[in-house]
Amino acid sequence: IYRLIQAAKSNSQITVINNGAGIRDYIHIDDVVWSYEQILTLREVHVLNIASGQGVSTRALIEYMQGRDILL
């Protein structure tokens, strides 16, 4: 997301790998911080996955930005 925003701000091109088909699970930093706060109060946490549970492709992010007149 950072690279997409920087490309839009600087009016530069980006390299999209695999036609943007790669899917990532993005999460907001506030949600990560909340998760860490919860971990500090729990005991015996053996495995913990912090994620949004919603995968988004790079192509979908680009199309979302372009639909709002953000040029990439």
CSV table of N, CA and C in Angstrom, one decimal:
chain,number,residue,atom,x,y,z
A,1,ILE,N,0.8,-1.2,0.0
A,1,ILE,CA,0.0,0.0,0.0
A,1,ILE,C,0.9,1.2,0.0
A,2,TYR,N,2.0,1.2,0.8
A,2,TYR,CA,2.9,2.3,0.9
A,2,TYR,C,3.4,2.7,-0.5
A,3,ARG,N,3.9,1.7,-1.3
A,3,ARG,CA,4.4,1.9,-2.6
A,3,ARG,C,3.4,2.5,-3.6
A,4,LEU,N,2.2,2.0,-3.4
A,4,LEU,CA,1.1,2.5,-4.3
A,4,LEU,C,0.9,4.0,-4.0
A,5,ILE,N,0.8,4.4,-2.8
A,5,ILE,CA,0.6,5.8,-2.4
A,5,ILE,C,1.8,6.6,-2.8
A,6,GLN,N,3.0,6.1,-2.6
A,6,GLN,CA,4.2,6.9,-3.0
A,6,GLN,C,4.2,7.1,-4.6
A,7,ALA,N,3.8,6.1,-5.3
A,7,ALA,CA,3.8,6.2,-6.8
A,7,ALA,C,2.7,7.2,-7.2
A,8,ALA,N,1.6,7.2,-6.5
A,8,ALA,CA,0.6,8.2,-6.8
A,8,ALA,C,1.0,9.6,-6.5
A,9,LYS,N,1.7,9.8,-5.4
A,9,LYS,CA,2.1,11.1,-4.9
A,9,LYS,C,3.2,11.7,-5.8
A,10,SER,N,4.1,10.8,-6.3
A,10,SER,CA,5.2,11.3,-7.1
A,10,SER,C,5.0,11.1,-8.6
A,11,ASN,N,3.7,10.7,-9.0
A,11,ASN,CA,3.4,10.5,-10.4
A,11,ASN,C,4.4,9.6,-11.1
A,12,SER,N,4.8,8.5,-10.4
A,12,SER,CA,5.7,7.5,-11.0
A,12,SER,C,5.0,6.2,-11.2
A,13,GLN,N,5.6,5.4,-12.0
A,13,GLN,CA,5.1,4.0,-12.3
A,13,GLN,C,5.6,3.0,-11.2
A,14,ILE,N,4.8,2.0,-11.1
A,14,ILE,CA,5.2,0.9,-10.2
A,14,ILE,C,5.3,-0.4,-11.0
A,15,THR,N,6.1,-1.3,-10.5
A,15,THR,CA,6.2,-2.6,-11.2
A,15,THR,C,5.2,-3.6,-10.4
A,16,VAL,N,4.3,-4.2,-11.2
A,16,VAL,CA,3.4,-5.1,-10.6
A,16,VAL,C,3.8,-6.5,-11.0
A,17,ILE,N,4.0,-7.3,-10.0
A,17,ILE,CA,4.4,-8.7,-10.3
A,17,ILE,C,3.2,-9.6,-10.4
A,18,ASN,N,3.2,-10.6,-11.3
A,18,ASN,CA,2.1,-11.6,-11.4
A,18,ASN,C,0.8,-10.9,-11.7
A,19,ASN,N,0.9,-9.8,-12.5
A,19,ASN,CA,-0.4,-9.1,-12.9
A,19,ASN,C,-1.2,-8.7,-11.7
A,20,GLY,N,-0.6,-8.5,-10.5
A,20,GLY,CA,-1.3,-8.0,-9.4
A,20,GLY,C,-2.2,-9.1,-8.7
A,21,ALA,N,-1.9,-10.3,-9.0
A,21,ALA,CA,-2.8,-11.4,-8.5
A,21,ALA,C,-2.4,-11.8,-7.1
A,22,GLY,N,-1.3,-11.4,-6.6
A,22,GLY,CA,-0.9,-11.8,-5.3
A,22,GLY,C,-1.8,-11.3,-4.2
A,23,ILE,N,-2.2,-12.1,-3.3
A,23,ILE,CA,-3.2,-11.7,-2.3
A,23,ILE,C,-2.5,-11.5,-0.9
A,24,ARG,N,-2.8,-10.4,-0.2
A,24,ARG,CA,-2.2,-10.2,1.1
A,24,ARG,C,-3.3,-9.9,2.1
A,25,ASP,N,-3.0,-10.1,3.3
A,25,ASP,CA,-4.0,-9.8,4.4
A,25,ASP,C,-3.4,-8.6,5.1
A,26,TYR,N,-4.0,-7.4,4.8
A,26,TYR,CA,-3.5,-6.2,5.4
A,26,TYR,C,-4.3,-5.9,6.7
A,27,ILE,N,-3.6,-5.3,7.6
A,27,ILE,CA,-4.2,-5.0,8.9
A,27,ILE,C,-3.7,-3.7,9.3
A,28,HIS,N,-4.6,-2.9,10.0
A,28,HIS,CA,-4.2,-1.6,10.4
A,28,HIS,C,-3.4,-1.7,11.7
A,29,ILE,N,-2.4,-0.8,11.8
A,29,ILE,CA,-1.5,-0.8,13.0
A,29,ILE,C,-2.3,-0.7,14.3
A,30,ASP,N,-3.4,0.0,14.4
A,30,ASP,CA,-4.1,0.1,15.6
A,30,ASP,C,-4.6,-1.3,16.0
A,31,ASP,N,-5.0,-2.1,15.1
A,31,ASP,CA,-5.5,-3.5,15.4
A,31,ASP,C,-4.3,-4.4,15.9
A,32,VAL,N,-3.1,-4.1,15.4
A,32,VAL,CA,-1.9,-4.9,15.8
A,32,VAL,C,-1.6,-4.5,17.3
A,33,VAL,N,-1.7,-3.2,17.5
A,33,VAL,CA,-1.4,-2.7,18.9
A,33,VAL,C,-2.4,-3.3,19.9
A,34,TRP,N,-3.7,-3.2,19.5
A,34,TRP,CA,-4.7,-3.8,20.4
A,34,TRP,C,-4.4,-5.3,20.6
A,35,SER,N,-4.0,-6.0,19.6
A,35,SER,CA,-3.7,-7.4,19.8
A,35,SER,C,-2.6,-7.6,20.8
A,36,TYR,N,-1.5,-6.8,20.7
A,36,TYR,CA,-0.4,-6.9,21.6
A,36,TYR,C,-0.8,-6.6,23.0
A,37,GLU,N,-1.7,-5.6,23.2
A,37,GLU,CA,-2.2,-5.3,24.5
A,37,GLU,C,-2.9,-6.5,25.1
A,38,GLN,N,-3.7,-7.2,24.3
A,38,GLN,CA,-4.4,-8.4,24.7
A,38,GLN,C,-3.5,-9.5,25.1
A,39,ILE,N,-2.4,-9.7,24.3
A,39,ILE,CA,-1.4,-10.7,24.6
A,39,ILE,C,-0.8,-10.5,25.9
A,40,LEU,N,-0.5,-9.3,26.3
A,40,LEU,CA,0.2,-9.0,27.6
A,40,LEU,C,-0.7,-9.4,28.8
A,41,THR,N,-2.0,-9.5,28.6
A,41,THR,CA,-2.9,-9.9,29.7
A,41,THR,C,-3.2,-11.4,29.7
A,42,LEU,N,-2.8,-12.1,28.6
A,42,LEU,CA,-3.1,-13.5,28.6
A,42,LEU,C,-1.9,-14.3,29.1
A,43,ARG,N,-2.2,-15.5,29.4
A,43,ARG,CA,-1.1,-16.4,29.8
A,43,ARG,C,-1.1,-17.6,28.9
A,44,GLU,N,0.0,-18.2,28.7
A,44,GLU,CA,0.2,-19.4,27.9
A,44,GLU,C,-0.4,-19.3,26.5
A,45,VAL,N,0.1,-18.3,25.8
A,45,VAL,CA,-0.3,-18.1,24.4
A,45,VAL,C,0.8,-18.8,23.6
A,46,HIS,N,0.5,-19.9,22.9
A,46,HIS,CA,1.5,-20.7,22.2
A,46,HIS,C,1.7,-20.2,20.8
A,47,VAL,N,0.5,-20.0,20.1
A,47,VAL,CA,0.5,-19.6,18.7
A,47,VAL,C,-0.5,-18.5,18.6
A,48,LEU,N,-0.1,-17.4,17.9
A,48,LEU,CA,-1.1,-16.3,17.7
A,48,LEU,C,-0.9,-15.8,16.3
A,49,ASN,N,-2.0,-15.7,15.6
A,49,ASN,CA,-2.0,-15.1,14.2
A,49,ASN,C,-2.8,-13.8,14.3
A,50,ILE,N,-2.1,-12.7,13.9
A,50,ILE,CA,-2.8,-11.4,13.9
A,50,ILE,C,-3.0,-11.1,12.4
A,51,ALA,N,-4.3,-11.1,12.1
A,51,ALA,CA,-4.7,-10.8,10.7
A,51,ALA,C,-6.1,-10.3,10.6
A,52,SER,N,-6.5,-9.7,9.5
A,52,SER,CA,-7.8,-9.2,9.3
A,52,SER,C,-8.7,-10.4,8.9
A,53,GLY,N,-8.2,-11.4,8.2
A,53,GLY,CA,-9.0,-12.5,7.7
A,53,GLY,C,-9.6,-12.2,6.3
A,54,GLN,N,-9.2,-11.1,5.7
A,54,GLN,CA,-9.7,-10.7,4.4
A,54,GLN,C,-8.5,-10.4,3.5
A,55,GLY,N,-8.3,-11.3,2.6
A,55,GLY,CA,-7.2,-11.1,1.6
A,55,GLY,C,-7.6,-10.2,0.5
A,56,VAL,N,-6.7,-9.3,0.1
A,56,VAL,CA,-6.9,-8.4,-1.0
A,56,VAL,C,-5.8,-8.5,-2.0
A,57,SER,N,-6.1,-8.5,-3.3
A,57,SER,CA,-5.0,-8.6,-4.3
A,57,SER,C,-4.5,-7.2,-4.6
A,58,THR,N,-3.2,-7.2,-5.1
A,58,THR,CA,-2.6,-5.9,-5.5
A,58,THR,C,-3.5,-5.2,-6.6
A,59,ARG,N,-4.0,-6.1,-7.5
A,59,ARG,CA,-4.8,-5.6,-8.6
A,59,ARG,C,-6.0,-4.9,-8.0
A,60,ALA,N,-6.7,-5.5,-7.0
A,60,ALA,CA,-7.9,-4.9,-6.4
A,60,ALA,C,-7.5,-3.5,-5.8
A,61,LEU,N,-6.4,-3.4,-5.1
A,61,LEU,CA,-6.0,-2.1,-4.5
A,61,LEU,C,-5.8,-1.1,-5.6
A,62,ILE,N,-5.1,-1.5,-6.7
A,62,ILE,CA,-4.9,-0.5,-7.8
A,62,ILE,C,-6.2,-0.1,-8.4
A,63,GLU,N,-7.1,-1.0,-8.6
A,63,GLU,CA,-8.4,-0.6,-9.2
A,63,GLU,C,-9.2,0.2,-8.2
A,64,TYR,N,-9.1,0.0,-6.9
A,64,TYR,CA,-9.8,0.8,-5.9
A,64,TYR,C,-9.3,2.3,-6.0
A,65,MET,N,-8.0,2.4,-6.1
A,65,MET,CA,-7.4,3.7,-6.1
A,65,MET,C,-7.7,4.4,-7.4
A,66,GLN,N,-7.7,3.7,-8.5
A,66,GLN,CA,-8.0,4.3,-9.8
A,66,GLN,C,-9.5,4.7,-9.9
A,67,GLY,N,-10.3,4.0,-9.2
A,67,GLY,CA,-11.8,4.3,-9.2
A,67,GLY,C,-12.0,5.6,-8.4
A,68,ARG,N,-11.1,6.0,-7.7
A,68,ARG,CA,-11.2,7.3,-6.9
A,68,ARG,C,-10.3,8.4,-7.5
A,69,ASP,N,-10.0,8.2,-8.8
A,69,ASP,CA,-9.2,9.2,-9.6
A,69,ASP,C,-7.8,9.4,-9.1
A,70,ILE,N,-7.2,8.3,-8.5
A,70,ILE,CA,-5.8,8.4,-8.1
A,70,ILE,C,-5.0,7.7,-9.2
A,71,LEU,N,-4.2,8.4,-9.9
A,71,LEU,CA,-3.5,7.9,-11.0
A,71,LEU,C,-2.3,7.1,-10.6
A,72,LEU,N,-2.2,5.9,-11.2
A,72,LEU,CA,-1.0,5.0,-11.0
A,72,LEU,C,-0.4,4.7,-12.3
